[in-house]
Coordinates of C-alpha atoms and ligand atoms in Angstrom, one line a residue:
X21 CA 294.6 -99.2 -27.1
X22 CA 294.0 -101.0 -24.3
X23 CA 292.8 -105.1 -25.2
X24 CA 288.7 -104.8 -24.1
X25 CA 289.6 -108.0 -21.7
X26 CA 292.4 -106.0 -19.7
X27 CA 289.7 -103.0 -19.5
X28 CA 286.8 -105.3 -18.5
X29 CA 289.7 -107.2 -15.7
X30 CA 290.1 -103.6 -13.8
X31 CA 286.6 -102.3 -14.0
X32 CA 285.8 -106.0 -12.3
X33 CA 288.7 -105.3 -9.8
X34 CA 287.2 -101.7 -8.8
X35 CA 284.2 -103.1 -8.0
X36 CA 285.4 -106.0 -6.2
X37 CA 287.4 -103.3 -4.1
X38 CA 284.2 -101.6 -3.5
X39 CA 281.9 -104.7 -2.7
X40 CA 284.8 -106.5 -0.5
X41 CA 286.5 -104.7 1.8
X42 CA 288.1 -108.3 3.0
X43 CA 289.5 -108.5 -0.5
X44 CA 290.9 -104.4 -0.3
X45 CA 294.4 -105.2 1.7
X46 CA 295.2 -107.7 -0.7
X47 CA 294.2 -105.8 -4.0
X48 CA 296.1 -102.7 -2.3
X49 CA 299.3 -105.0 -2.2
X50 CA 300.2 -104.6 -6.0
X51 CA 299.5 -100.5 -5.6
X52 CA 303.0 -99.3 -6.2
X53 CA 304.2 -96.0 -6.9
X54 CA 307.5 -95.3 -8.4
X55 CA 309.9 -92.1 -7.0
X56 CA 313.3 -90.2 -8.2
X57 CA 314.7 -88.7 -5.6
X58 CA 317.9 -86.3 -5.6
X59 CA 317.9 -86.8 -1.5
X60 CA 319.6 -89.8 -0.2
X61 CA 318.1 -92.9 0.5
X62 CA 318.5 -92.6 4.4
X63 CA 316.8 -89.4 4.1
X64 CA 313.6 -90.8 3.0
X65 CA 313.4 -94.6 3.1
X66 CA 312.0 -95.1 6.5
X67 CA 309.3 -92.6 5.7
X68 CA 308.1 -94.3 2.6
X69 CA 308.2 -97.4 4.6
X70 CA 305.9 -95.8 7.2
X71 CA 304.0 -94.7 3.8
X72 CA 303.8 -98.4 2.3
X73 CA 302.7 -99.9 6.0
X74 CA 300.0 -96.8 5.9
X75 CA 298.8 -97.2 2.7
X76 CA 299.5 -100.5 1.0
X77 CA 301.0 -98.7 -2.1
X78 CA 304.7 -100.2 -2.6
X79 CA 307.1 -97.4 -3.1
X80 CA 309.7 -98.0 -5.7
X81 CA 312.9 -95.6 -5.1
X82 CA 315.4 -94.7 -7.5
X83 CA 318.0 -91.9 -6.3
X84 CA 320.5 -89.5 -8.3
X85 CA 322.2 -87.0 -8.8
X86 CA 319.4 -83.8 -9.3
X87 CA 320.8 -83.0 -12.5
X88 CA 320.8 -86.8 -14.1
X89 CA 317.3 -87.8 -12.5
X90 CA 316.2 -84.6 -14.4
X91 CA 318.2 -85.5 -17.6
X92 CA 316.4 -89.0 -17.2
X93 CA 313.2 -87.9 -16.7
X94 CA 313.4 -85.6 -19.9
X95 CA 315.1 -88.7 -21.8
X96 CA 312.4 -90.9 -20.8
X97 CA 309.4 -88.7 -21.8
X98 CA 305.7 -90.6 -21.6
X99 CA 307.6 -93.6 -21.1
X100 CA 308.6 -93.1 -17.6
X101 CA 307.9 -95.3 -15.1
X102 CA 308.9 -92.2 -12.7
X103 CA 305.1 -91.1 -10.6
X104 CA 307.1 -88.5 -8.1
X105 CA 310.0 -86.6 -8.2
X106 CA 311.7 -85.0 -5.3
X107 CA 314.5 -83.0 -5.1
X108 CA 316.0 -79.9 -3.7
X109 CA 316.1 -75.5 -3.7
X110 CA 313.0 -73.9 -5.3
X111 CA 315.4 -72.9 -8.7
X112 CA 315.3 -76.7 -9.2
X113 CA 312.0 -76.9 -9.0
X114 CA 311.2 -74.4 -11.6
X115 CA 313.6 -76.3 -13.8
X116 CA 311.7 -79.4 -13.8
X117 CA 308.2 -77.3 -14.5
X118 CA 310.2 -75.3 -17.4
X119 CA 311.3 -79.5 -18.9
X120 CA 307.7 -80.4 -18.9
X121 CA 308.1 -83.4 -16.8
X122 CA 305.9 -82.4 -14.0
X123 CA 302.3 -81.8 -14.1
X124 CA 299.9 -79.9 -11.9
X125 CA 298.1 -81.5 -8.9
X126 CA 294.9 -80.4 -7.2
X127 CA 294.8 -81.4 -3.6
X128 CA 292.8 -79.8 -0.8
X129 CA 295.3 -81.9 1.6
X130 CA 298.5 -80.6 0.1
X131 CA 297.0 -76.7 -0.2
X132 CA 296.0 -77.3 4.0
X133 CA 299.4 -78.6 4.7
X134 CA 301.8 -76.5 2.5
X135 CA 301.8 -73.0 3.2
X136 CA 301.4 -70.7 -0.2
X137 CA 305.1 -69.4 -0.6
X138 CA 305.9 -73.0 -0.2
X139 CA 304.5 -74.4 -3.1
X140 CA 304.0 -73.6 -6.9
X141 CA 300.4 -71.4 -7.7
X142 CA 299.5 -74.3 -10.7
X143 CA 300.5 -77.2 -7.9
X144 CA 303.1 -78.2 -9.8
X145 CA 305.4 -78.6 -6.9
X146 CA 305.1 -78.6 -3.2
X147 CA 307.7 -77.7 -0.5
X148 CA 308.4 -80.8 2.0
X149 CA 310.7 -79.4 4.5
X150 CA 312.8 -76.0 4.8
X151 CA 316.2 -74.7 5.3
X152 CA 317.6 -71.3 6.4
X153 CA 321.0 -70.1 4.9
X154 CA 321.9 -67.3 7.3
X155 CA 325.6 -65.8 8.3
X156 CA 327.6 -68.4 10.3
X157 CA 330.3 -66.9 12.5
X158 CA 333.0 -67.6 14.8
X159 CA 332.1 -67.0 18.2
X160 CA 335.4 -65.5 19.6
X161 CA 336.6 -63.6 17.0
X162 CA 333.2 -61.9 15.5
X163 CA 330.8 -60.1 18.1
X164 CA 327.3 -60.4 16.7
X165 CA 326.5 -56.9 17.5
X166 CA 329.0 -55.9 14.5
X167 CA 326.6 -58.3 12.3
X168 CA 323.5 -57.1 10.5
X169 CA 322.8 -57.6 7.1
X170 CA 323.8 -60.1 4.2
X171 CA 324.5 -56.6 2.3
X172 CA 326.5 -55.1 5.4
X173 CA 329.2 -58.1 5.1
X174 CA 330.2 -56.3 2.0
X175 CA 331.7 -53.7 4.0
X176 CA 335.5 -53.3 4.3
X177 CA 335.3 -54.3 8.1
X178 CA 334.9 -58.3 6.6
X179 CA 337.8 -57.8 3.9
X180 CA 339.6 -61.3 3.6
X181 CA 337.0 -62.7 6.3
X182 CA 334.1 -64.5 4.3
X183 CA 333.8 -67.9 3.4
X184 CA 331.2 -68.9 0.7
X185 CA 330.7 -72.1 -1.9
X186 CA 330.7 -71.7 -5.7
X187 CA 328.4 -69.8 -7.7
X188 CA 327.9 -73.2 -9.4
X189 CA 325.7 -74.2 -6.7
X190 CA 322.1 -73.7 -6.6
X191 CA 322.0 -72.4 -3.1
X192 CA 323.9 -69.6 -3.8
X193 CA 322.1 -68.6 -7.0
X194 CA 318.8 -69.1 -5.3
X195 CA 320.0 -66.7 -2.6
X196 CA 320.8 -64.2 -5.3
X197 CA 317.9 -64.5 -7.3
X198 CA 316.1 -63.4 -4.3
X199 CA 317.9 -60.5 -3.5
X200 CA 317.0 -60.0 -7.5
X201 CA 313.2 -60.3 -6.9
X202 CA 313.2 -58.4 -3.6
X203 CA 315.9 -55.2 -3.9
X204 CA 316.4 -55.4 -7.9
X205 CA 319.0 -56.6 -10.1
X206 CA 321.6 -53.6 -9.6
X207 CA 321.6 -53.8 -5.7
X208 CA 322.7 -57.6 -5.9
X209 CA 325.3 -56.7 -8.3
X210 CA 326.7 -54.5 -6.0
X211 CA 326.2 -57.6 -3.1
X212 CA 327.6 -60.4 -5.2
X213 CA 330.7 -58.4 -6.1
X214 CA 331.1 -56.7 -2.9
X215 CA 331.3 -60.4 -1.5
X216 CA 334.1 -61.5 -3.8
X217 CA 335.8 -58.6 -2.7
X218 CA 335.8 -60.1 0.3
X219 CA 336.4 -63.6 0.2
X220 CA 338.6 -64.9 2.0
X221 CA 339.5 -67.6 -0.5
X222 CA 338.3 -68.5 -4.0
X223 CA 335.5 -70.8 -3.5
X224 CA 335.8 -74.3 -2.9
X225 CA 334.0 -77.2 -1.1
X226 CA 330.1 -77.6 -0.4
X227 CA 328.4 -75.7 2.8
X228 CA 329.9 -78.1 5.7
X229 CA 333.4 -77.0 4.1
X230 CA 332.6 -73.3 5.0
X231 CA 331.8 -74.1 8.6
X232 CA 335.2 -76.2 9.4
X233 CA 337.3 -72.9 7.4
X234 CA 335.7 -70.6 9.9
X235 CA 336.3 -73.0 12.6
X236 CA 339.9 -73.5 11.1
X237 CA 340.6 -69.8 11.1
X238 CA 340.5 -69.4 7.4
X239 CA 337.8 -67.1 7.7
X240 CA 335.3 -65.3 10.2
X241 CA 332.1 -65.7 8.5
X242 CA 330.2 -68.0 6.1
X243 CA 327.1 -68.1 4.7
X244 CA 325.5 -71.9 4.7
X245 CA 322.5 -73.5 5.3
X246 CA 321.0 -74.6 9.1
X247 CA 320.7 -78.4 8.5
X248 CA 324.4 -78.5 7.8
X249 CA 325.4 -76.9 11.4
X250 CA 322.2 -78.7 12.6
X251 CA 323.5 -82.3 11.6
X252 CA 327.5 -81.3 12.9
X253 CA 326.0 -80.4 15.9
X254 CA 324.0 -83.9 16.3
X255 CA 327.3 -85.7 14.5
X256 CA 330.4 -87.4 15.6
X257 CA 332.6 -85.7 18.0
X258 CA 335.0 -83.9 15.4
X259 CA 331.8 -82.5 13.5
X260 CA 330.5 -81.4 17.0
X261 CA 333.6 -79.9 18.0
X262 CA 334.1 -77.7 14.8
X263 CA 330.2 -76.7 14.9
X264 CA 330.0 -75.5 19.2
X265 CA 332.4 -72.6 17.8
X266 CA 329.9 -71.0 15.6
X267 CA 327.4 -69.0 16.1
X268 CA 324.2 -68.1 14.0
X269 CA 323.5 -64.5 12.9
X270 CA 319.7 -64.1 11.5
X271 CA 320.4 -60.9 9.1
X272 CA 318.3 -58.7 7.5
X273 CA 315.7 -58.8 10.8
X274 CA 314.8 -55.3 10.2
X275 CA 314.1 -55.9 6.1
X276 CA 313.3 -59.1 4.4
X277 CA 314.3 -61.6 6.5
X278 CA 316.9 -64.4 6.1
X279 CA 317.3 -66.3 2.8
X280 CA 314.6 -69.7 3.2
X281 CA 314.4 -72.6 0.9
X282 CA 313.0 -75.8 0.2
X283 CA 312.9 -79.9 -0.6
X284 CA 310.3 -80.2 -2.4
X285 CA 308.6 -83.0 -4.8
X286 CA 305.9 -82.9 -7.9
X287 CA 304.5 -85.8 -9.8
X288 CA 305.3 -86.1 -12.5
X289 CA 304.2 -85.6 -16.2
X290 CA 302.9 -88.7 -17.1
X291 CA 303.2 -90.4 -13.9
X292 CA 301.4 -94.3 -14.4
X293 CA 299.9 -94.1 -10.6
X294 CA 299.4 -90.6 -10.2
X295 CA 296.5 -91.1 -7.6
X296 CA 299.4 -93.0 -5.6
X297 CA 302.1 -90.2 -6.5
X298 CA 299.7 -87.6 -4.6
X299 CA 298.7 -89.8 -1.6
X300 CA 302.5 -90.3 -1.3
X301 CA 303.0 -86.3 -1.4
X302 CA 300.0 -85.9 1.2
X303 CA 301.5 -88.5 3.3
X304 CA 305.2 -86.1 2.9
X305 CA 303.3 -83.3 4.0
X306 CA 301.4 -85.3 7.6
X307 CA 302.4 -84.3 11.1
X308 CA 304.2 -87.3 11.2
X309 CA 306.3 -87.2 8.4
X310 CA 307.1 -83.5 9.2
X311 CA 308.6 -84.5 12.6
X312 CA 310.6 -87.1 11.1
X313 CA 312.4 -84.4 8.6
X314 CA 313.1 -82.0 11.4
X315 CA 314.7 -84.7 13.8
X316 CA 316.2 -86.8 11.0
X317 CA 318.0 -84.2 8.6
X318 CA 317.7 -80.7 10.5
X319 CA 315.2 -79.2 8.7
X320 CA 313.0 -76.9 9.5
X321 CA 309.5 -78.7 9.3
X322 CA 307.0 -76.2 6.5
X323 CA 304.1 -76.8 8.7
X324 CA 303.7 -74.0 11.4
X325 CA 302.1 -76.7 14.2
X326 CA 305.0 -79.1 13.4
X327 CA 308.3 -78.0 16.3
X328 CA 311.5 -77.8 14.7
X329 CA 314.3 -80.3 16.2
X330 CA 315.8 -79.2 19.9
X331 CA 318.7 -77.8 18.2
X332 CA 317.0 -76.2 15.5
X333 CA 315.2 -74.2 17.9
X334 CA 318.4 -73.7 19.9
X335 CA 319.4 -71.2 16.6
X336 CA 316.5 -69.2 18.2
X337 CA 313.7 -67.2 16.1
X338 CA 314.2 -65.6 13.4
X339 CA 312.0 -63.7 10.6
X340 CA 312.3 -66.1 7.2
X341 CA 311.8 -63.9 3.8
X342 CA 308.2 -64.3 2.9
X343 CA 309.3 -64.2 -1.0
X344 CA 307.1 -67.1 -2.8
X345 CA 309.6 -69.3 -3.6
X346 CA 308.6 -70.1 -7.6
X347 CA 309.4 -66.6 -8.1
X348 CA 313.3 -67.4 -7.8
X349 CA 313.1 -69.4 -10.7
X350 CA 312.4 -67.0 -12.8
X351 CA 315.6 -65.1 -11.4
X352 CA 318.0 -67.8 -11.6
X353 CA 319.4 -67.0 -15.1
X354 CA 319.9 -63.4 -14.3
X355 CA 321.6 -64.3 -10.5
X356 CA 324.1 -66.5 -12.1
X357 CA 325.0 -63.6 -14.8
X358 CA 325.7 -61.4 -11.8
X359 CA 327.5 -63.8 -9.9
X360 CA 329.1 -64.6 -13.2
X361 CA 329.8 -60.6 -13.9
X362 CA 331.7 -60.5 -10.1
X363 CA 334.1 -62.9 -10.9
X364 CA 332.3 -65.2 -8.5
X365 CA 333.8 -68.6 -9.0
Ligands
FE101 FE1 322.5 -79.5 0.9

């Protein structure tokens, strides 16, 4: 129970905030809002400075690990001081819905700004910037006109030619669990195990890894997702060297559409400033945030009137698949069984 003199203190406070707008920038000063976020600090501390200079709300930032921030949250239950949490890949997402530490948000902002397969139905998460994963190749020794499909690389034509991370990592079950949702269970079977068939090594190393084997000559092809190529491109010289030798296939043009994904954040379950926790995520979702993310970290901006970066759009057009993206949550168990049932490491 809240002491009645604390109560009577911020009813005073409201009104004041009301009745003196003079007094309003220095009342806004102890607004705070506390975030976990699985991105790095440099990808995201100028914007919530931008935020905080906007606003007046102070943003406290606490990064990890996906996994622990989660494991923290859950550990922390009501007593969190956690308002927002962000992280990445839709299946991660889901997770934190499915652990009960997010809660559903109702914002005519946030519906206007993130498009529907972007975000969760109940507004338990929203989708702050988006990444392609299509087929990478090597520009002299694969001719795109023998590319099509992320199925066709499972003919014997790529034996020994195809370099992909582990199906520990959520990219690769999220692209999976879409092929799940969208052609069925049996017919990604057949994909995951057709790919293993032709790896070109066991899998090892994160997505930038894949690039610099096929630039190596380890393999032809790898699957991985745009910002990584994006940033190598906009890198050091070494990183810009390996990445000017591969190319970017869009597969599946004719079907579904390359594999898309997501960053995306949701406040949290019992989130102490949740009206500052949802200004925050409106203030993720603004023109001006948008364009930060695609020139900053080589995303793909989720708002259609936001550009994507120069080099971005130097990948050229390409049709994204339209699943909603809370429905691979719901297929993650059953994509990492297949990719577990394939022998994919
Ligand atoms: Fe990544």
């Amino acid at each position: 129970m809240m002491p009645p003199r604390l109560s009577w203190l911020i009813s005073a406070t409201a009104a004041l905030a009301v009745s003196m707008p003079v007094m309003s920038s220095s009342l806004a000063a102890s607004e705070e809002v506390n975030l976990y976020s699985a991105r790095q600090e440099s990808l995201i501390k100028p914007l919530l400075e931008d935020f905080t200079k906007e606003t007046g709300i102070e943003v406290r930032l606490l990064t990890g690990k996906a996994d622990s921030l989660l494991q923290r949250l859950r550990q922390e239950g009501r007593n969190s001081p956690a308002d927002v949490l962000i992280t990445v890949d839709a299946a991660r997402l889901h997770q934190a819905q499915e652990a009960d530490v997010l809660q559903a948000v109702e914002s005519d902002v946030l519906r206007e700004n993130v498009p529907e397969r972007y975000r969760d139905p109940e507004g338990m998460w929203f989708g702050l910037s988006s990444r392609a994963r299509p087929i990478l190749y090597h520009k002299d020794r694969v001719d795109p006109d023998e590319l099509s499909t992320y199925e066709a690389l499972t003919d014997e034509q790529w034996e020994d030619r195809i370099c992909i991370r582990s199906s520990s990592n959520v990219y690769n079950q999220s692209l999976v669990a879409a092929m799940v949702a969208t052609e069925g269970a049996e017919a990604a079977q057949d994909w995951a195990t057709g790919i293993v068939d032709n790896m070109a090594r066991p899998p090892q190393g994160g997505d930038r890894d894949q690039i610099r084997a096929v630039a190596d000559g380890v393999c032809d092809i790898a699957i991985a997702n745009t910002y990584y190529l994006g940033l190598m491109l906009d890198g050091e010289d070494d990183d810009r060297e390996v990445a000017e030798q591969i190319g970017v296939f869009w597969p599946n043009e004719d079907g579904r559409g390359t594999h898309v994904n997501i960053s995306g954040a949701g406040v949290t379950a019992n989130a102490p400033n949740r009206d500052n926790a949802i200004r925050l995520l409106e203030f993720l979702s603004s023109t001006e945030a948008q364009e930060w993310y695609a020139e900053v970290n080589q995303e793909y901006p989720i708002r259609d009137d936001v550009p994507a970066s120069d080099i971005l759009q130097g990948f050229g057009e390409f049709k994204a698949d339209d699943i909603e993206l809370y429905r691979l949550g719901n297929h993650n168990a059953e994509a990492v069984r297949i990719m577990d049932r394939a022998r994919w490491r």
